[in-house]
């Protein structure tokens, strides 16, 4: 379906609602911003034919208006200020991530009329996310960071955002998404942090602190260390008290990185070292803790 396929009564309905229109060059008949409407109708209303499209138009437009601010005179769509995630309008967002995660954010940003800026490590210079963004920049010269470490380079990432006139930084998930210090640096630089406020990340981004919050709220938790552990002696004390299997977890980050299941005592030493090393590489923080391992639990979000 193209914008020329919309009947005149639909166009009239959209025009009356305040939806931005443009003049067609051939017959000077007003035509709606089709890319915007295509997203709106696809997401919010599914008419079965052009004949009943008109009846859906008004309700769909009202629903769009309820969820979003209408595009301004420049055609930019902005979210309503109903969430702590977006507290001011912005036009260009830097995505501090890579691969599929970055591409998903880009797709949503483009649907909302936002410009996107991708970043990439030298080793990712041929990655798809670099070419899907409106602009893309290498984080640092070759050799300055490891392929993963580049996406943890807080100052370099913020420097790119400022130099490229970005309004906001979206961290995706993993990497720096649960780093409260990075969130504070982003805000201190005058940029909008797209995510939980630093205080929330402080409380819940660190799994050790999150356990403490759960305990304070009376939420049952599996047996675990009272805080982070940094030596094998403490790990052995916990395992002797609670038995096996246990799981060693990175305090920061997620996605299974920095986690090792230990089913017997002779596996503990190597698993402990590997978990700490992987956590440090993936999240820039090698802090770990230990919990009793539950096999095939029900995961409730």
Tab-separated table of C-alpha atoms in Angstrom:
chain	number	residue	atom	x	y	z
A	1	UNK	CA	0.000	0.000	0.000
A	2	UNK	CA	1.319	3.485	-0.847
A	3	UNK	CA	0.069	6.865	0.291
A	4	UNK	CA	-1.697	7.253	-3.056
A	5	UNK	CA	-3.909	4.273	-2.137
A	6	UNK	CA	-5.586	6.105	0.739
A	7	UNK	CA	-9.100	7.332	-0.158
A	8	UNK	CA	-9.869	11.035	0.087
A	9	UNK	CA	-12.148	10.648	3.128
A	10	UNK	CA	-9.275	9.055	5.036
A	11	UNK	CA	-6.997	11.932	4.060
A	12	UNK	CA	-9.672	14.388	5.169
A	13	UNK	CA	-10.044	12.559	8.473
A	14	UNK	CA	-6.319	12.638	9.103
A	15	UNK	CA	-6.013	16.275	8.094
A	16	UNK	CA	-8.861	17.264	10.416
A	17	UNK	CA	-7.136	15.453	13.290
A	18	UNK	CA	-4.031	17.625	13.013
A	19	UNK	CA	-1.795	14.990	11.404
A	20	UNK	CA	0.946	16.680	9.324
A	21	UNK	CA	0.181	16.547	5.599
A	22	UNK	CA	2.072	17.325	2.443
A	23	UNK	CA	0.932	18.375	-1.023
A	24	UNK	CA	1.265	15.858	-3.834
A	25	UNK	CA	3.091	17.397	-6.759
A	26	UNK	CA	0.666	16.147	-9.428
A	27	UNK	CA	-2.836	17.015	-8.211
A	28	UNK	CA	-2.165	19.177	-5.141
A	29	UNK	CA	-4.343	16.871	-3.020
A	30	UNK	CA	-3.202	16.808	0.620
A	31	UNK	CA	-1.530	13.521	1.560
A	32	UNK	CA	-0.587	12.328	5.031
A	33	UNK	CA	2.911	11.576	6.246
A	34	UNK	CA	2.654	7.972	5.096
A	35	UNK	CA	5.729	6.567	6.836
A	36	UNK	CA	4.390	7.825	10.137
A	37	UNK	CA	0.870	6.500	9.468
A	38	UNK	CA	2.096	3.162	8.202
A	39	UNK	CA	3.788	2.569	11.550
A	40	UNK	CA	0.744	3.857	13.441
A	41	UNK	CA	-1.803	1.713	11.596
A	42	UNK	CA	0.386	-1.362	11.659
A	43	UNK	CA	0.984	-1.061	15.391
A	44	UNK	CA	-2.354	0.200	16.620
A	45	UNK	CA	-5.087	-0.773	14.169
A	46	UNK	CA	-5.478	-3.528	11.604
A	47	UNK	CA	-8.281	-2.691	9.137
A	48	UNK	CA	-9.258	-5.502	6.809
A	49	UNK	CA	-9.705	-3.374	3.645
A	50	UNK	CA	-9.516	0.144	2.283
A	51	UNK	CA	-13.298	0.384	2.637
A	52	UNK	CA	-13.200	0.225	6.408
A	53	UNK	CA	-9.857	2.002	6.746
A	54	UNK	CA	-11.622	5.344	7.221
A	55	UNK	CA	-13.441	4.080	10.301
A	56	UNK	CA	-10.138	3.008	11.801
A	57	UNK	CA	-8.296	6.217	10.957
A	58	UNK	CA	-9.807	8.439	13.611
A	59	UNK	CA	-9.388	5.934	16.458
A	60	UNK	CA	-5.838	5.137	15.386
A	61	UNK	CA	-4.853	8.778	15.247
A	62	UNK	CA	-6.338	9.386	18.695
A	63	UNK	CA	-4.391	6.432	20.048
A	64	UNK	CA	-1.188	7.740	18.477
A	65	UNK	CA	-1.848	11.151	20.016
A	66	UNK	CA	-2.441	9.504	23.375
A	67	UNK	CA	0.857	7.638	23.262
A	68	UNK	CA	3.022	10.195	21.477
A	69	UNK	CA	3.396	13.896	20.860
A	70	UNK	CA	2.573	14.654	17.240
A	71	UNK	CA	5.561	15.326	14.948
A	72	UNK	CA	6.713	18.924	15.074
A	73	UNK	CA	7.194	21.186	12.080
A	74	UNK	CA	10.450	19.391	11.314
A	75	UNK	CA	8.726	16.028	11.206
A	76	UNK	CA	10.394	14.717	14.362
A	77	UNK	CA	8.384	12.443	16.636
A	78	UNK	CA	8.882	12.693	20.389
A	79	UNK	CA	7.742	10.509	23.224
A	80	UNK	CA	5.442	11.952	25.844
A	81	UNK	CA	7.090	12.733	29.148
A	82	UNK	CA	5.290	9.980	31.057
A	83	UNK	CA	8.314	7.870	31.948
A	84	UNK	CA	11.641	8.467	33.692
A	85	UNK	CA	13.286	6.935	30.605
A	86	UNK	CA	12.497	10.024	28.483
A	87	UNK	CA	12.194	13.306	30.330
A	88	UNK	CA	12.925	15.737	27.518
A	89	UNK	CA	12.761	15.873	23.746
A	90	UNK	CA	15.787	14.820	21.792
A	91	UNK	CA	16.685	14.324	18.172
A	92	UNK	CA	19.882	12.261	17.975
A	93	UNK	CA	20.821	9.289	20.143
A	94	UNK	CA	24.151	7.498	20.435
A	95	UNK	CA	23.812	3.752	20.937
A	96	UNK	CA	26.553	2.476	23.226
A	97	UNK	CA	26.323	-1.129	22.100
A	98	UNK	CA	26.859	-3.327	19.073
A	99	UNK	CA	25.328	-6.027	16.887
A	100	UNK	CA	21.697	-7.045	17.088
A	101	UNK	CA	21.107	-5.078	20.294
A	102	UNK	CA	22.182	-1.838	18.631
A	103	UNK	CA	20.157	-2.602	15.495
A	104	UNK	CA	16.949	-3.145	17.470
A	105	UNK	CA	17.396	0.226	19.142
A	106	UNK	CA	18.082	1.854	15.773
A	107	UNK	CA	14.902	0.427	14.289
A	108	UNK	CA	12.780	1.844	17.101
A	109	UNK	CA	14.616	5.177	17.020
A	110	UNK	CA	14.052	5.522	13.291
A	111	UNK	CA	10.348	4.733	13.698
A	112	UNK	CA	10.235	7.593	16.203
A	113	UNK	CA	11.968	9.963	13.810
A	114	UNK	CA	15.257	10.030	15.720
A	115	UNK	CA	18.731	10.136	14.191
A	116	UNK	CA	21.097	7.396	15.386
A	117	UNK	CA	24.842	7.277	15.961
A	118	UNK	CA	26.627	3.922	16.113
A	119	UNK	CA	29.993	3.234	17.690
A	120	UNK	CA	32.283	0.324	16.912
A	121	UNK	CA	35.601	-1.186	17.862
A	122	UNK	CA	38.237	-1.467	15.157
A	123	UNK	CA	37.574	-5.224	15.014
A	124	UNK	CA	33.851	-4.522	14.404
A	125	UNK	CA	34.423	-2.112	11.536
A	126	UNK	CA	32.537	-4.414	9.135
A	127	UNK	CA	29.687	-5.189	11.544
A	128	UNK	CA	26.150	-4.573	10.305
A	129	UNK	CA	25.143	-2.174	13.093
A	130	UNK	CA	27.743	0.310	11.825
A	131	UNK	CA	25.948	0.607	8.485
A	132	UNK	CA	22.382	0.686	9.819
A	133	UNK	CA	22.915	3.914	11.761
A	134	UNK	CA	22.682	7.416	10.315
A	135	UNK	CA	26.254	8.022	11.477
A	136	UNK	CA	28.941	5.708	12.846
A	137	UNK	CA	32.317	6.273	14.465
A	138	UNK	CA	35.204	4.129	15.620
A	139	UNK	CA	35.526	4.357	19.397
A	140	UNK	CA	39.304	4.670	19.512
A	141	UNK	CA	42.373	4.029	17.344
A	142	UNK	CA	43.310	0.423	16.649
A	143	UNK	CA	45.094	-1.154	19.606
A	144	UNK	CA	43.967	1.289	22.294
A	145	UNK	CA	41.289	-1.097	23.611
A	146	UNK	CA	40.473	-4.773	23.321
A	147	UNK	CA	37.474	-5.591	21.067
A	148	UNK	CA	35.226	-5.799	24.142
A	149	UNK	CA	37.027	-3.134	26.147
A	150	UNK	CA	36.204	-0.523	23.515
A	151	UNK	CA	32.518	-0.722	24.475
A	152	UNK	CA	33.474	-0.121	28.104
A	153	UNK	CA	35.523	3.008	27.324
A	154	UNK	CA	33.227	5.462	29.076
A	155	UNK	CA	35.106	8.683	28.372
A	156	UNK	CA	35.725	7.859	24.702
A	157	UNK	CA	32.040	7.044	24.162
A	158	UNK	CA	30.823	10.240	25.826
A	159	UNK	CA	33.379	12.250	23.837
A	160	UNK	CA	31.913	10.910	20.581
A	161	UNK	CA	28.382	11.746	21.719
A	162	UNK	CA	29.356	15.336	22.499
A	163	UNK	CA	31.390	15.903	19.339
A	164	UNK	CA	28.552	14.568	17.160
A	165	UNK	CA	25.901	16.724	18.839
A	166	UNK	CA	23.932	13.833	20.304
A	167	UNK	CA	21.164	14.573	22.788
A	168	UNK	CA	21.048	11.159	24.440
A	169	UNK	CA	22.903	7.899	25.039
A	170	UNK	CA	21.127	4.531	24.940
A	171	UNK	CA	23.264	1.734	26.461
A	172	UNK	CA	21.196	-1.249	25.266
A	173	UNK	CA	21.829	-4.145	27.619
A	174	UNK	CA	25.073	-5.656	28.832
A	175	UNK	CA	28.308	-3.644	28.632
A	176	UNK	CA	27.696	-0.320	30.435
A	177	UNK	CA	23.913	-0.568	30.783
A	178	UNK	CA	24.102	-1.389	34.493
A	179	UNK	CA	26.988	0.895	35.310
A	180	UNK	CA	25.694	3.714	37.535
A	181	UNK	CA	28.962	5.620	37.215
A	182	UNK	CA	28.589	5.740	33.424
A	183	UNK	CA	24.975	6.911	33.741
A	184	UNK	CA	26.117	9.735	36.020
A	185	UNK	CA	28.894	10.718	33.595
A	186	UNK	CA	26.404	10.842	30.730
A	187	UNK	CA	24.083	13.132	32.684
A	188	UNK	CA	26.975	15.276	33.942
A	189	UNK	CA	27.985	15.837	30.310
A	190	UNK	CA	24.538	17.308	29.628
A	191	UNK	CA	23.262	14.261	27.760
A	192	UNK	CA	20.077	12.313	28.430
A	193	UNK	CA	20.570	8.816	29.839
A	194	UNK	CA	18.009	6.456	28.308
A	195	UNK	CA	17.511	3.970	31.104
A	196	UNK	CA	16.951	3.682	34.851
A	197	UNK	CA	18.284	6.530	36.969
A	198	UNK	CA	21.745	5.988	38.494
A	199	UNK	CA	20.230	5.460	41.950
A	200	UNK	CA	18.110	2.571	40.660
A	201	UNK	CA	21.103	1.037	38.909
A	202	UNK	CA	23.080	1.364	42.131
A	203	UNK	CA	20.398	-0.550	44.006
A	204	UNK	CA	19.573	-3.231	41.440
A	205	UNK	CA	22.350	-3.276	38.832
A	206	UNK	CA	24.714	-4.760	41.408
A	207	UNK	CA	23.317	-8.215	42.253
A	208	UNK	CA	24.850	-8.164	45.730
A	209	UNK	CA	23.021	-4.917	46.543
A	210	UNK	CA	19.880	-6.291	44.886
A	211	UNK	CA	19.974	-9.274	47.263
A	212	UNK	CA	20.222	-6.873	50.187
A	213	UNK	CA	17.215	-4.898	48.911
A	214	UNK	CA	15.235	-8.141	48.578
A	215	UNK	CA	16.166	-9.157	52.125
A	216	UNK	CA	15.150	-5.757	53.486
A	217	UNK	CA	11.774	-6.103	51.748
A	218	UNK	CA	11.217	-9.589	53.140
A	219	UNK	CA	11.537	-11.325	49.763
A	220	UNK	CA	12.827	-14.912	50.099
A	221	UNK	CA	16.204	-15.444	48.455
A	222	UNK	CA	18.339	-18.527	47.986
A	223	UNK	CA	21.342	-18.878	50.325
A	224	UNK	CA	24.223	-16.710	49.185
A	225	UNK	CA	27.275	-14.868	50.422
A	226	UNK	CA	26.558	-11.741	52.475
A	227	UNK	CA	28.516	-9.659	50.011
A	228	UNK	CA	31.132	-9.928	47.269
A	229	UNK	CA	34.000	-12.345	47.768
A	230	UNK	CA	37.507	-11.835	46.468
A	231	UNK	CA	39.341	-14.954	47.627
A	232	UNK	CA	38.987	-18.704	47.457
A	233	UNK	CA	39.100	-19.134	51.214
A	234	UNK	CA	35.728	-17.368	51.621
A	235	UNK	CA	34.325	-19.342	48.709
A	236	UNK	CA	35.322	-22.620	50.348
A	237	UNK	CA	33.738	-21.573	53.670
A	238	UNK	CA	30.417	-20.900	51.950
A	239	UNK	CA	30.499	-24.177	50.010
A	240	UNK	CA	31.330	-26.151	53.140
A	241	UNK	CA	28.345	-24.636	54.936
A	242	UNK	CA	25.746	-24.928	52.161
A	243	UNK	CA	27.114	-27.719	49.988
A	244	UNK	CA	27.062	-28.153	46.215
A	245	UNK	CA	26.027	-27.279	43.580
A	246	UNK	CA	26.690	-23.541	43.794
A	247	UNK	CA	26.877	-20.814	41.177
A	248	UNK	CA	29.531	-18.115	41.057
A	249	UNK	CA	28.038	-14.909	39.642
A	250	UNK	CA	29.415	-11.605	38.448
A	251	UNK	CA	27.987	-8.863	40.655
A	252	UNK	CA	27.588	-6.540	37.658
A	253	UNK	CA	26.190	-7.058	34.175
A	254	UNK	CA	24.147	-10.011	33.003
A	255	UNK	CA	23.471	-12.234	30.015
A	256	UNK	CA	25.226	-15.220	31.569
A	257	UNK	CA	28.658	-13.577	31.473
A	258	UNK	CA	30.859	-14.177	34.505
A	259	UNK	CA	28.802	-17.125	35.753
A	260	UNK	CA	30.062	-20.600	36.552
A	261	UNK	CA	28.182	-23.539	38.059
A	262	UNK	CA	30.291	-25.641	40.450
A	263	UNK	CA	28.988	-29.127	41.199
A	264	UNK	CA	31.887	-30.486	43.242
A	265	UNK	CA	34.773	-29.191	45.334
A	266	UNK	CA	37.570	-29.897	42.857
A	267	UNK	CA	35.933	-27.571	40.283
A	268	UNK	CA	35.806	-24.555	42.598
A	269	UNK	CA	39.287	-23.082	42.127
A	270	UNK	CA	39.254	-22.902	38.323
A	271	UNK	CA	35.603	-21.816	38.146
A	272	UNK	CA	36.227	-18.980	40.612
A	273	UNK	CA	39.183	-17.619	38.636
A	274	UNK	CA	37.373	-17.908	35.295
A	275	UNK	CA	34.232	-16.187	36.576
A	276	UNK	CA	36.226	-13.227	37.922
A	277	UNK	CA	38.285	-12.928	34.747
A	278	UNK	CA	35.242	-13.034	32.481
A	279	UNK	CA	33.343	-10.512	34.613
A	280	UNK	CA	36.283	-8.109	34.507
A	281	UNK	CA	36.591	-8.466	30.726
A	282	UNK	CA	32.868	-8.108	29.988
A	283	UNK	CA	31.801	-5.487	32.537
A	284	UNK	CA	34.984	-3.829	33.709
A	285	UNK	CA	34.367	-5.165	37.229
A	286	UNK	CA	35.590	-8.546	38.462
A	287	UNK	CA	33.446	-8.607	41.604
A	288	UNK	CA	31.667	-11.950	42.165
A	289	UNK	CA	29.506	-13.596	44.792
A	290	UNK	CA	28.184	-17.136	45.343
A	291	UNK	CA	24.684	-18.550	45.633
A	292	UNK	CA	23.286	-22.036	46.035
A	293	UNK	CA	22.483	-23.245	42.521
A	294	UNK	CA	18.894	-24.092	41.573
A	295	UNK	CA	18.503	-26.461	38.636
A	296	UNK	CA	15.824	-25.447	36.083
A	297	UNK	CA	14.039	-22.866	38.253
A	298	UNK	CA	11.027	-20.874	37.069
A	299	UNK	CA	12.220	-17.424	35.999
A	300	UNK	CA	9.780	-14.643	36.915
A	301	UNK	CA	10.390	-11.108	35.609
